[in-house]
Coordinates of C-alpha atoms in Angstrom, one line a residue:
Chain A
M129 CA -49.3 -124.3 10.7
K130 CA -52.4 -122.3 11.8
V131 CA -52.0 -119.1 13.2
T132 CA -53.5 -120.0 16.6
D133 CA -51.5 -123.3 16.9
P134 CA -48.7 -123.4 20.0
I135 CA -45.4 -122.4 18.6
V136 CA -43.9 -124.5 20.9
V137 CA -45.0 -128.1 21.9
A138 CA -43.1 -130.0 24.1
R139 CA -44.1 -133.4 25.5
D140 CA -42.2 -135.5 28.2
L141 CA -38.8 -134.0 27.7
C142 CA -36.3 -135.8 29.3
K143 CA -32.4 -134.4 29.2
D144 CA -29.8 -136.8 30.9
Y145 CA -26.2 -136.2 30.7
V146 CA -23.1 -137.3 32.5
L147 CA -21.0 -134.9 34.7
D148 CA -17.9 -136.1 36.4
G149 CA -18.8 -139.7 36.2
H150 CA -22.4 -138.9 37.8
D151 CA -25.7 -139.5 35.5
I152 CA -27.4 -136.2 35.8
H153 CA -31.2 -136.3 34.9
A154 CA -31.6 -132.6 34.2
L155 CA -35.1 -132.7 32.9
R156 CA -37.7 -135.4 33.8
A157 CA -40.6 -135.7 31.4
V158 CA -41.6 -132.0 31.0
S159 CA -44.4 -131.0 29.2
L160 CA -44.9 -127.5 28.0
S161 CA -46.8 -125.6 25.2
V162 CA -46.5 -121.9 24.3
Q163 CA -49.1 -120.0 22.2
P164 CA -48.2 -117.2 19.9
G165 CA -47.7 -113.9 21.8
E166 CA -47.7 -115.6 25.0
F167 CA -45.5 -114.6 28.0
V168 CA -44.4 -117.5 30.0
S169 CA -41.7 -117.2 33.0
I170 CA -40.0 -120.1 34.6
M171 CA -38.9 -119.7 38.0
G172 CA -37.1 -122.2 40.5
P173 CA -33.9 -123.1 42.4
S174 CA -30.7 -123.2 40.6
G175 CA -29.9 -126.5 39.0
C176 CA -33.8 -127.4 38.7
G177 CA -33.4 -127.3 34.6
K178 CA -34.6 -124.0 33.8
S179 CA -31.7 -123.2 31.7
T180 CA -31.6 -126.8 30.2
L181 CA -35.4 -126.4 29.1
L182 CA -34.5 -123.0 27.7
H183 CA -31.6 -124.7 25.7
L184 CA -33.9 -127.3 24.3
L185 CA -36.8 -125.0 23.3
G186 CA -34.1 -122.7 21.6
A187 CA -32.8 -125.6 19.4
V188 CA -29.3 -125.3 20.8
D189 CA -29.3 -128.7 22.7
V190 CA -31.2 -131.7 21.8
P191 CA -33.5 -133.8 24.2
T192 CA -32.6 -137.4 25.4
S193 CA -36.0 -138.4 24.9
G194 CA -39.7 -136.8 24.3
E195 CA -41.1 -134.8 21.5
L196 CA -40.5 -131.4 20.7
R197 CA -42.2 -129.3 17.9
L198 CA -41.2 -125.7 17.2
F199 CA -43.2 -123.7 14.7
G200 CA -45.0 -127.1 13.6
R201 CA -41.6 -128.5 12.9
D202 CA -40.6 -131.7 14.7
L203 CA -37.0 -131.2 16.2
I204 CA -36.4 -134.7 17.1
G205 CA -33.8 -135.9 14.7
A206 CA -33.8 -132.6 13.0
T207 CA -30.3 -131.8 11.3
D208 CA -28.1 -128.9 12.6
A209 CA -28.8 -127.0 9.5
I210 CA -32.6 -127.1 10.1
R211 CA -32.1 -126.1 13.8
T212 CA -29.7 -123.4 12.8
E213 CA -32.2 -122.0 10.3
L214 CA -35.0 -122.4 13.2
R215 CA -32.7 -120.3 15.4
L216 CA -31.9 -117.7 12.6
R217 CA -35.7 -116.9 11.7
H218 CA -38.0 -117.6 14.2
L219 CA -35.9 -117.3 17.5
G220 CA -34.2 -114.6 19.4
F221 CA -31.7 -115.3 22.3
V222 CA -31.2 -113.2 25.3
F223 CA -28.7 -114.2 28.0
Q224 CA -27.7 -113.5 31.5
R225 CA -24.2 -112.3 30.0
F226 CA -24.8 -110.1 27.2
F227 CA -22.1 -112.0 25.0
L228 CA -21.8 -109.1 22.6
L229 CA -18.6 -109.1 20.4
P230 CA -16.4 -106.3 21.9
M231 CA -14.6 -105.5 18.7
L232 CA -17.9 -104.7 16.9
T233 CA -20.4 -101.5 17.5
A234 CA -23.6 -101.9 18.9
G235 CA -25.3 -101.5 15.4
E236 CA -22.6 -104.4 14.2
N237 CA -23.6 -106.6 16.8
V238 CA -27.4 -106.2 16.1
A239 CA -26.8 -106.5 12.4
L240 CA -25.0 -110.1 12.7
P241 CA -28.3 -112.0 12.6
A242 CA -29.6 -110.1 9.9
L243 CA -26.2 -110.2 7.8
E244 CA -26.5 -114.0 8.2
A245 CA -30.1 -113.8 7.1
R246 CA -28.8 -112.3 3.9
L247 CA -31.1 -109.3 4.3
P248 CA -30.4 -106.7 1.6
K249 CA -28.3 -103.8 3.1
T250 CA -30.9 -101.0 3.1
E251 CA -33.6 -103.3 4.8
R252 CA -30.8 -104.5 7.5
D253 CA -29.6 -100.9 8.2
A254 CA -33.5 -100.0 8.6
R255 CA -34.0 -102.8 11.0
V256 CA -30.8 -102.2 13.1
R257 CA -32.2 -98.7 13.7
E258 CA -35.6 -99.8 14.3
V259 CA -34.7 -102.2 16.8
L260 CA -32.3 -100.0 18.6
T261 CA -34.7 -97.6 18.8
T262 CA -37.2 -100.0 20.3
V263 CA -34.6 -100.4 22.9
G264 CA -34.0 -96.8 23.4
L265 CA -30.4 -97.0 22.0
A266 CA -30.6 -95.5 18.6
H267 CA -27.8 -92.8 19.8
R268 CA -25.5 -95.6 21.0
L269 CA -25.4 -97.2 17.3
R270 CA -21.4 -96.7 16.8
H271 CA -20.5 -97.3 20.2
K272 CA -18.7 -100.4 21.2
P273 CA -19.7 -102.6 24.1
G274 CA -17.0 -101.7 26.4
Q275 CA -18.4 -97.9 26.0
L276 CA -21.9 -99.0 27.2
S277 CA -23.4 -99.8 30.7
G278 CA -24.5 -103.0 31.7
G279 CA -28.1 -102.2 31.0
E280 CA -27.2 -100.7 27.7
Q281 CA -25.4 -103.8 26.6
Q282 CA -28.3 -106.0 27.6
R283 CA -30.5 -103.8 25.5
V284 CA -28.2 -104.0 22.5
A285 CA -28.5 -108.0 23.1
I286 CA -32.3 -107.6 23.1
A287 CA -32.3 -105.7 19.9
R288 CA -29.7 -108.2 18.6
A289 CA -32.4 -110.9 19.4
L290 CA -35.1 -108.9 17.8
V291 CA -33.5 -108.0 14.4
N292 CA -34.9 -110.9 12.4
R293 CA -38.4 -110.3 13.8
P294 CA -38.6 -113.4 15.7
Q295 CA -41.8 -115.0 16.9
L296 CA -40.5 -116.2 20.3
L297 CA -38.0 -114.6 22.4
L298 CA -36.0 -116.8 24.8
A299 CA -34.5 -114.9 27.9
D300 CA -32.1 -116.7 30.2
E301 CA -31.8 -114.5 33.4
P302 CA -31.7 -111.3 31.5
T303 CA -31.7 -109.3 34.5
G304 CA -29.1 -111.4 36.6
E305 CA -26.1 -109.1 36.1
L306 CA -27.9 -105.8 36.3
D307 CA -28.7 -103.5 39.2
E308 CA -32.3 -103.3 40.3
A309 CA -33.1 -100.1 38.4
T310 CA -31.7 -101.3 35.2
G311 CA -33.5 -104.6 35.9
T312 CA -36.7 -102.9 36.0
Q313 CA -35.9 -101.1 32.6
I314 CA -35.1 -104.4 31.0
A315 CA -38.4 -105.9 32.5
Q316 CA -40.5 -103.1 31.2
L317 CA -38.9 -103.6 27.8
L318 CA -39.7 -107.3 27.7
Q319 CA -43.2 -106.4 28.8
S320 CA -43.6 -104.0 26.0
L321 CA -42.3 -106.6 23.3
H322 CA -44.9 -108.9 24.7
T323 CA -47.7 -106.2 24.2
A324 CA -46.3 -105.8 20.7
G325 CA -47.0 -109.6 20.2
V326 CA -43.7 -111.4 20.6
A327 CA -44.0 -114.7 22.6
I328 CA -41.5 -114.7 25.4
V329 CA -40.3 -117.6 27.6
L330 CA -38.3 -116.2 30.3
V331 CA -36.0 -117.9 32.9
T332 CA -35.4 -116.0 36.1
H333 CA -35.0 -115.8 39.7
N334 CA -36.5 -112.5 40.1
P335 CA -40.1 -112.9 41.3
E336 CA -41.1 -109.3 40.3
L337 CA -40.1 -109.8 36.5
A338 CA -41.7 -113.3 36.6
A339 CA -44.8 -111.7 37.8
R340 CA -45.1 -109.7 34.6
A341 CA -45.6 -113.0 32.6
S342 CA -49.2 -114.1 31.8
R343 CA -48.3 -117.7 32.7
R344 CA -45.7 -118.6 35.4
L345 CA -44.2 -122.1 35.9
R346 CA -42.3 -123.3 38.8
M347 CA -39.7 -126.0 38.2
R348 CA -37.9 -128.4 40.6
D349 CA -35.6 -131.3 40.3
G350 CA -36.1 -131.3 36.6
H351 CA -39.8 -131.1 36.3
I352 CA -42.6 -128.5 36.4
E353 CA -43.8 -128.4 39.8
A354 CA -46.6 -125.7 39.5
E355 CA -48.4 -123.5 37.1
S356 CA -50.2 -120.3 37.7
Chain B
M174 CA -19.3 -110.7 6.8
I175 CA -16.8 -113.2 7.6
G176 CA -13.8 -111.4 6.3
F177 CA -15.1 -108.5 8.5
L178 CA -15.2 -110.1 11.4
V179 CA -11.6 -111.9 11.0
L180 CA -10.1 -108.4 10.4
R181 CA -11.9 -106.8 13.6
G182 CA -10.8 -110.0 15.5
L183 CA -7.0 -109.6 14.3
F184 CA -7.3 -106.0 15.1
R185 CA -8.9 -106.7 18.4
H186 CA -5.8 -108.4 19.6
R187 CA -3.2 -106.3 17.9
A188 CA -0.1 -107.3 19.9
R189 CA -0.9 -110.8 19.4
T190 CA -1.4 -110.5 15.6
L191 CA 1.7 -108.5 15.6
L192 CA 3.8 -111.1 17.1
G193 CA 2.1 -113.6 15.1
V194 CA 2.7 -111.9 11.9
A195 CA 6.4 -111.2 12.7
G196 CA 6.8 -115.1 13.7
V197 CA 5.2 -116.3 10.5
G198 CA 7.2 -113.7 8.4
V199 CA 10.2 -114.9 9.6
A200 CA 9.4 -118.5 9.1
G201 CA 8.2 -117.3 5.6
A202 CA 11.3 -115.5 5.2
L203 CA 13.4 -118.8 5.5
L204 CA 11.3 -120.6 3.4
L205 CA 11.5 -118.1 0.6
D206 CA 15.3 -118.0 0.9
M207 CA 15.2 -122.0 0.7
Q208 CA 13.2 -121.6 -2.5
M209 CA 15.9 -119.1 -3.9
L210 CA 18.5 -121.4 -2.8
S211 CA 17.0 -124.6 -4.3
R212 CA 17.3 -123.3 -7.7
G213 CA 19.6 -120.1 -7.3
L214 CA 23.0 -121.6 -8.5
Q215 CA 21.3 -123.2 -11.6
S216 CA 19.3 -119.9 -12.2
S217 CA 22.5 -117.7 -11.8
L218 CA 24.7 -120.1 -14.0
H219 CA 22.0 -120.2 -16.7
R220 CA 21.9 -116.4 -16.6
I221 CA 25.6 -116.3 -17.2
L222 CA 25.5 -118.9 -19.9
D223 CA 22.7 -117.0 -21.7
Q224 CA 24.6 -113.9 -21.7
L225 CA 27.5 -115.4 -23.7
G226 CA 25.1 -116.4 -26.5
Y227 CA 26.3 -119.9 -27.0
E228 CA 23.8 -122.7 -27.0
V229 CA 26.3 -125.7 -27.2
R230 CA 29.7 -126.4 -25.2
V231 CA 32.2 -129.0 -26.6
T232 CA 34.6 -130.3 -24.0
P233 CA 36.9 -133.1 -23.3
R234 CA 35.4 -136.3 -23.0
G235 CA 33.8 -136.8 -19.7
T236 CA 34.5 -133.3 -18.4
L237 CA 32.4 -129.9 -18.0
P238 CA 33.9 -126.7 -19.4
F239 CA 37.1 -125.7 -17.6
E240 CA 36.7 -128.4 -15.3
T241 CA 40.2 -129.6 -15.7
D242 CA 43.1 -128.6 -17.8
A243 CA 42.4 -131.6 -20.3
T244 CA 42.0 -130.7 -23.9
F245 CA 41.0 -132.6 -27.3
P246 CA 43.1 -133.0 -30.2
G247 CA 42.3 -131.6 -33.5
G248 CA 40.3 -128.7 -32.2
H249 CA 39.9 -126.4 -35.2
R250 CA 39.3 -129.4 -37.5
I251 CA 36.2 -130.4 -35.2
A252 CA 35.2 -126.6 -34.8
A253 CA 35.1 -126.3 -38.8
A254 CA 33.1 -129.4 -39.0
I255 CA 30.5 -128.0 -36.6
A256 CA 30.6 -124.6 -38.1
A257 CA 29.6 -126.1 -41.5
D258 CA 26.4 -127.2 -40.1
A259 CA 23.4 -125.2 -41.4
R260 CA 22.1 -124.6 -37.6
V261 CA 25.5 -123.1 -36.6
V262 CA 25.9 -119.4 -36.5
R263 CA 29.6 -119.2 -35.3
V264 CA 31.9 -121.4 -33.3
A265 CA 34.5 -120.0 -30.9
P266 CA 37.6 -122.3 -30.4
I267 CA 39.0 -121.8 -26.8
V268 CA 41.8 -123.0 -24.9
G269 CA 42.0 -123.0 -21.1
G270 CA 44.5 -123.8 -18.3
T271 CA 47.1 -123.1 -15.8
V272 CA 50.2 -120.8 -16.7
Y273 CA 52.8 -118.7 -14.7
A274 CA 53.2 -115.2 -15.2
A275 CA 55.8 -112.7 -14.0
R276 CA 57.0 -109.4 -14.5
P277 CA 60.6 -108.9 -16.0
S278 CA 62.9 -110.3 -13.2
G279 CA 59.8 -110.5 -10.8
V280 CA 58.5 -113.8 -8.7
P281 CA 56.2 -115.8 -11.0
V282 CA 52.5 -116.3 -9.9
A283 CA 50.1 -119.0 -11.0
A284 CA 47.3 -117.9 -13.2
F285 CA 44.7 -119.3 -15.3
V286 CA 45.1 -118.3 -19.2
Y287 CA 42.0 -118.1 -21.5
G288 CA 43.2 -118.3 -25.1
M289 CA 40.5 -117.1 -27.7
D290 CA 40.0 -114.5 -29.9
P291 CA 37.7 -111.6 -29.4
P292 CA 35.1 -110.5 -30.2
S293 CA 33.7 -114.1 -30.7
V294 CA 33.2 -114.8 -26.9
A295 CA 32.6 -112.2 -24.2
L296 CA 34.2 -114.4 -21.4
W297 CA 35.6 -111.2 -20.2
R298 CA 34.5 -107.6 -20.1
V299 CA 37.5 -104.9 -20.4
T300 CA 37.3 -102.3 -17.4
E301 CA 40.5 -100.4 -18.1
G302 CA 42.5 -99.9 -21.4
A303 CA 41.5 -102.0 -24.5
D304 CA 40.5 -105.4 -25.5
L305 CA 43.0 -107.8 -27.6
G306 CA 42.7 -107.9 -31.2
F307 CA 41.9 -110.6 -33.5
A308 CA 44.6 -113.3 -33.7
D309 CA 46.8 -111.1 -31.5
S310 CA 50.1 -112.5 -30.8
T311 CA 51.5 -109.6 -28.4
H312 CA 48.9 -108.6 -26.3
T313 CA 47.1 -109.7 -23.1
V314 CA 44.2 -108.7 -21.1
V315 CA 44.5 -109.6 -17.2
S316 CA 41.9 -109.6 -14.3
R317 CA 42.3 -107.2 -11.5
A318 CA 43.4 -109.8 -9.0
M319 CA 46.2 -110.5 -11.7
A320 CA 47.3 -106.9 -11.9
D321 CA 47.2 -106.6 -8.3
A322 CA 49.3 -109.6 -7.6
L323 CA 52.0 -108.5 -10.3
G324 CA 51.6 -104.8 -9.5
I325 CA 51.1 -104.1 -13.2
A326 CA 48.9 -101.8 -15.4
A327 CA 48.0 -101.4 -19.0
G328 CA 51.2 -100.6 -21.0
D329 CA 53.3 -103.1 -19.0
T330 CA 55.1 -106.1 -20.3
I331 CA 54.8 -109.5 -18.4
F332 CA 56.3 -112.9 -19.4
V333 CA 54.1 -116.1 -19.4
A334 CA 54.9 -120.0 -19.3
A335 CA 53.4 -123.0 -19.0
E336 CA 56.0 -124.2 -16.5
Y337 CA 57.9 -122.8 -13.8
T338 CA 61.3 -124.0 -12.2
S339 CA 60.6 -123.3 -8.5
Q340 CA 64.4 -124.2 -7.6
V341 CA 65.7 -121.4 -9.8
G342 CA 62.6 -119.2 -9.7
M343 CA 62.7 -119.0 -13.5
L344 CA 59.9 -119.4 -16.2
R345 CA 60.6 -122.2 -18.7
S346 CA 60.4 -121.0 -22.3
P347 CA 58.5 -117.7 -21.4
R348 CA 56.5 -115.6 -24.1
A349 CA 56.3 -111.8 -23.7
Y350 CA 53.0 -110.0 -23.7
M351 CA 52.2 -106.5 -23.3
V352 CA 48.9 -105.7 -21.1
C353 CA 46.5 -103.7 -23.1
G354 CA 43.5 -103.8 -20.7
I355 CA 42.2 -104.8 -17.2
A356 CA 39.2 -106.9 -17.4
H357 CA 36.5 -108.5 -15.3
F358 CA 36.3 -112.4 -16.3
Q359 CA 32.7 -113.9 -15.6
F360 CA 33.7 -117.5 -14.8
D361 CA 36.6 -116.4 -12.4
L362 CA 36.7 -117.6 -8.8
R363 CA 37.1 -114.9 -6.2
A364 CA 40.7 -113.5 -6.1
Q365 CA 41.4 -115.8 -9.2
R366 CA 44.3 -114.4 -11.2
S367 CA 43.6 -114.6 -15.2
L368 CA 44.7 -113.4 -18.2
A369 CA 43.6 -113.7 -21.9
V370 CA 45.5 -114.2 -25.1
G371 CA 44.7 -115.1 -28.5
T372 CA 43.8 -119.0 -29.1
Q373 CA 46.8 -119.5 -30.9
Q374 CA 48.9 -118.2 -28.4
A375 CA 47.4 -120.2 -25.6
Q376 CA 48.3 -123.2 -27.5
L377 CA 51.7 -122.4 -27.9
L378 CA 51.8 -121.5 -24.3
R379 CA 50.5 -124.9 -23.1
G380 CA 52.3 -126.9 -25.8
E381 CA 48.8 -127.8 -27.5
A382 CA 50.0 -126.2 -31.0
A383 CA 50.9 -129.4 -32.7
R384 CA 48.1 -131.4 -31.5
D385 CA 45.5 -128.3 -32.0
G386 CA 44.4 -129.2 -28.5
L387 CA 41.3 -127.1 -27.4
S388 CA 39.7 -126.9 -24.2
L389 CA 36.2 -125.9 -25.4
I390 CA 34.4 -125.2 -28.4
A391 CA 31.4 -122.6 -28.0
V392 CA 28.8 -123.2 -30.3
A393 CA 26.1 -120.5 -31.5
L394 CA 23.3 -121.6 -33.1
H395 CA 20.7 -119.8 -35.2
D396 CA 17.8 -118.0 -33.2
Q397 CA 14.7 -120.2 -33.3
G398 CA 12.8 -118.9 -30.5
S399 CA 11.2 -121.6 -28.3
T400 CA 12.8 -124.6 -30.2
K401 CA 16.2 -123.1 -29.6
S402 CA 17.1 -125.4 -26.5
S403 CA 15.6 -128.5 -28.3
T404 CA 17.8 -127.7 -31.2
G405 CA 20.7 -127.2 -29.0
A406 CA 20.1 -130.7 -27.6
A407 CA 20.0 -132.1 -31.0
M408 CA 23.2 -130.4 -31.9
S409 CA 25.1 -131.7 -28.9
A410 CA 23.8 -135.1 -29.6
W411 CA 24.9 -134.9 -32.9
I412 CA 28.3 -133.8 -31.9
R413 CA 28.8 -136.6 -29.6
S414 CA 28.0 -139.3 -31.9
T415 CA 30.2 -137.6 -34.9
F416 CA 33.1 -136.8 -32.7
P417 CA 33.4 -139.4 -29.9
E418 CA 36.4 -138.0 -28.4
V419 CA 34.4 -135.1 -27.1
E420 CA 31.4 -134.1 -24.9
A421 CA 28.8 -131.8 -26.0
Y422 CA 26.5 -130.0 -23.6
S423 CA 23.4 -127.9 -24.7
V424 CA 22.8 -125.2 -21.9
A425 CA 20.0 -127.1 -20.7
E426 CA 22.1 -130.4 -20.6
A427 CA 25.1 -128.5 -18.9
L428 CA 22.6 -127.1 -16.2
D429 CA 21.2 -130.4 -15.7
T430 CA 24.5 -131.8 -15.0
V431 CA 25.6 -129.1 -12.7
Q432 CA 22.1 -129.6 -10.9
G433 CA 23.0 -133.3 -10.1
Q434 CA 26.2 -131.9 -8.6
L435 CA 24.0 -129.7 -6.4
T436 CA 22.0 -132.3 -4.7
Y437 CA 23.8 -130.9 -1.4
F438 CA 22.1 -127.6 -1.6
N439 CA 18.7 -129.2 -2.8
L440 CA 18.5 -131.4 0.2
F441 CA 19.7 -128.3 2.4
S442 CA 16.9 -126.2 1.1
L443 CA 14.4 -129.2 1.4
V444 CA 15.3 -129.8 5.1
L445 CA 15.3 -126.1 6.2
G446 CA 12.3 -125.1 3.9
S447 CA 10.3 -128.0 5.5
V448 CA 11.3 -126.9 8.8
S449 CA 10.2 -123.5 8.3
M450 CA 7.0 -124.9 7.1
V451 CA 6.5 -126.8 10.2
V452 CA 7.2 -123.7 12.3
C453 CA 4.6 -121.7 10.6
V454 CA 2.1 -124.3 10.9
L455 CA 2.6 -124.7 14.4
L456 CA 2.8 -121.0 14.9
V457 CA -0.5 -120.0 13.2
G458 CA -2.1 -123.3 14.6
T459 CA -1.2 -122.3 18.3
L460 CA -2.1 -118.8 17.9
V461 CA -5.7 -119.4 16.2
A462 CA -6.3 -122.3 18.9
L463 CA -5.3 -120.0 21.7
S464 CA -7.6 -117.1 20.5
L465 CA -10.3 -119.9 19.9
G466 CA -9.9 -121.0 23.4
E467 CA -10.7 -117.5 24.8
R468 CA -13.9 -117.1 22.3
L469 CA -15.6 -120.4 22.6
G470 CA -18.3 -118.4 24.5
E471 CA -18.7 -115.8 21.7
L472 CA -18.5 -118.4 19.0
A473 CA -21.4 -120.3 20.9
I474 CA -23.4 -117.2 20.9
L475 CA -23.0 -116.8 17.2
R476 CA -24.2 -120.2 16.7
A477 CA -27.0 -119.6 19.2
I478 CA -28.2 -116.5 17.2
G479 CA -28.2 -118.4 14.0
L480 CA -24.8 -118.3 12.3
R481 CA -24.2 -121.6 10.4
R482 CA -21.5 -124.0 11.4
R483 CA -19.6 -123.8 8.0
R484 CA -19.7 -120.0 8.6
L485 CA -17.7 -120.4 11.8
V486 CA -15.3 -123.1 10.1
S487 CA -14.6 -120.3 7.5
L488 CA -14.0 -117.7 10.0
V489 CA -11.3 -119.9 11.7
F490 CA -9.7 -120.8 8.3
L491 CA -9.6 -117.4 7.1
E492 CA -8.2 -116.1 10.4
S493 CA -5.1 -118.8 9.8
L494 CA -4.8 -117.6 6.2
S495 CA -5.2 -113.8 7.0
L496 CA -2.0 -114.3 9.4
V497 CA 0.0 -115.7 6.5
V498 CA -1.2 -113.2 4.2
L499 CA -0.6 -110.1 6.6
S500 CA 2.9 -111.5 7.1
L501 CA 3.7 -111.6 3.4
P502 CA 5.5 -108.2 3.5
V503 CA 7.6 -109.3 6.4
T504 CA 8.4 -112.7 4.4
F505 CA 9.4 -111.1 1.2
G506 CA 11.1 -108.1 2.9
A507 CA 13.2 -110.3 5.5
G508 CA 13.5 -113.0 3.0
L509 CA 15.4 -110.8 0.5
V510 CA 17.8 -108.9 3.0
I511 CA 18.6 -112.3 4.6
A512 CA 19.2 -113.9 1.3
R513 CA 21.4 -111.0 0.2
W514 CA 23.5 -111.2 3.4
L515 CA 23.8 -115.1 3.2
D516 CA 24.8 -114.7 -0.7
A517 CA 27.5 -112.4 0.4
I518 CA 28.8 -114.7 3.0
L519 CA 28.7 -117.8 0.5
T520 CA 30.0 -116.1 -2.3
R521 CA 33.3 -115.2 -0.3
A522 CA 34.1 -118.6 -0.6
P523 CA 37.5 -119.0 -2.7
S524 CA 36.1 -121.7 -5.1
I525 CA 33.0 -119.7 -6.3
P526 CA 32.8 -117.8 -9.3
V527 CA 32.5 -113.8 -8.6
D528 CA 29.2 -113.7 -10.8
L529 CA 27.4 -116.7 -9.5
S530 CA 24.9 -116.2 -6.8
F531 CA 23.3 -118.7 -4.4
F532 CA 20.1 -117.0 -3.7
V533 CA 18.1 -115.9 -7.0
L534 CA 14.5 -114.4 -6.9
T535 CA 12.4 -116.1 -9.7
P536 CA 8.8 -115.9 -10.1
R537 CA 9.1 -119.8 -9.5
A538 CA 10.4 -119.3 -6.1
V539 CA 7.8 -116.5 -5.4
L540 CA 5.2 -118.5 -6.6
R541 CA 6.3 -121.6 -4.4
T542 CA 6.7 -119.6 -1.5
L543 CA 3.2 -118.0 -1.7
V544 CA 1.6 -121.4 -2.4
L545 CA 3.5 -123.2 0.4
L546 CA 2.5 -120.5 2.7
L547 CA -1.2 -120.4 2.2
V548 CA -0.9 -124.3 2.5
C549 CA 0.8 -123.7 6.0
G550 CA -2.1 -121.4 6.7
A551 CA -4.6 -124.1 5.6
L552 CA -2.9 -126.6 7.6
A553 CA -2.7 -124.7 10.7
G554 CA -6.5 -123.8 10.4
L555 CA -7.4 -127.4 10.4
Y556 CA -7.3 -128.1 14.2
P557 CA -9.2 -125.1 15.2
A558 CA -11.5 -125.6 12.3
W559 CA -12.3 -129.0 13.7
L560 CA -12.8 -127.6 17.3
V561 CA -15.4 -125.2 16.0
A562 CA -17.3 -127.6 14.1
R563 CA -17.6 -129.8 16.9
L564 CA -18.4 -127.1 19.3
R565 CA -21.8 -127.9 21.2
I566 CA -23.7 -124.7 22.0
A567 CA -25.4 -125.4 25.3
P568 CA -22.5 -127.2 27.2
T569 CA -20.1 -124.2 26.3
L570 CA -22.8 -121.5 27.0
H571 CA -23.4 -123.1 30.5
R572 CA -19.7 -123.3 31.1
E573 CA -19.3 -119.6 30.2
V574 CA -22.2 -118.4 32.6
I575 CA -20.9 -120.5 35.4
G576 CA -17.4 -119.4 34.5

């Protein structure tokens, strides 16, 4: 794969499932590509398929049909082990709910992906400090999630997503549970990560946050309606 | 990493973990007790038999030692023939049976007489006064229960006879003995009244002198280390074939015979042990599955950030095993206390030898309990591990966000 090749290539992605006996067409022939370092935002009404698309791009779900390549690797028919390895080494996830493990400190939460990636302890500790410094929480290393504000917890979650130095950060409503001021801080942080060269795909309802992206997509009824 | 997550997870729900540990500990204690019970009597009997230092016991045909009052004739001739074997160190001819004893002009009481010549067999241990002499014809050693029943002490004289005419309250052809000591008799039942005299005296008392009747010949073999039990088996086989009128048991054969009569205890321990294992599996499985249900979102996140499926399966398995391991101090502490308590209750039964124990802690019982509990932990982890293995990340995250 060349440095300039798209890191995400999706063609005619469809995702159908059955809910309470009804066939749901969550995605209908969605095509999308993301370049290295690109900042893409996806907006749209609830239930339009934004999160479903993000889950497919994040290799946590499989499309019903279509083509999907991540970092040059074909994900259709890929084993769970390959998908897991992709998530571990190349992707970072940030969710609306922070999903930090409450019994671990901020540092330990951030260190989890690095532990799984078997980074040596010295390098792991250095990375944890580095990413917590990036999100402005180096002083909160030993605090547990319950001792942190919502904004701080989300920043810890972002640090966790960054610790293995992913090329692509996937963020699903990262400011959805935060007040406006804290949401702005998170938006600025994402912007600075983009500036630092991390590609970002952001799902949001927040037009101001979406406006920070270099490419903005609007979804409706399972397909991309508009792009700007 | 997994161990770290497991410990933090268990610590996170301290009250639940403590309750689980207590529950598994109690179930484990019952399992330990059943392991102790399943071989307890046999082990206890083995210990007592070993203490005596005799590898082979010769009894009347078809009986166990002192199972009945039966004797076999020509006892000393058989004993001498056995003693002539090169494998034999010494033999001890013993007579046992029911007699009656009374103080002068006192009311007779039934008692068990051991007739043997010290120091050849240590069936008793003198606790007060002195022991019998070799071929002693004038003294007797009595049990504490016997001394209490007759109100006698060392130095007193008692009359002993094989028969008692209840209509006139008199012993028939009594023999007088001076009590030289009070002793603890190893095979006595609780509150059993016993006395010991020389072999020949016991034969005279029981009318066995003319036929030289003996109840038991205890045979000590040369110490041949690990081959002693096989030598014992060979010796007993030789005795059975040479003297068809007697039965012969090595210690191992005697224990096997006793074990056959203890099927009731084996079944009892099997059933209760199995029940405790089922309880343990259900308890651990339920706790881990419940805890899992509350953490599905967390687990989905761990998968989403790149933790491998087998890592989470190991996490759940280790949680199950950790609950079992953490409960081990409770298992062994409570198990030993309950065993001692039950043993005290059971050995109060009148037909149980005083020195016998039902619950014996052996390395085998400890090892089996450990292995079975770990198996329980692993079995309990199967269902939660299956749930984790088939966890679908996207729907779980979706549910968590909507929820």
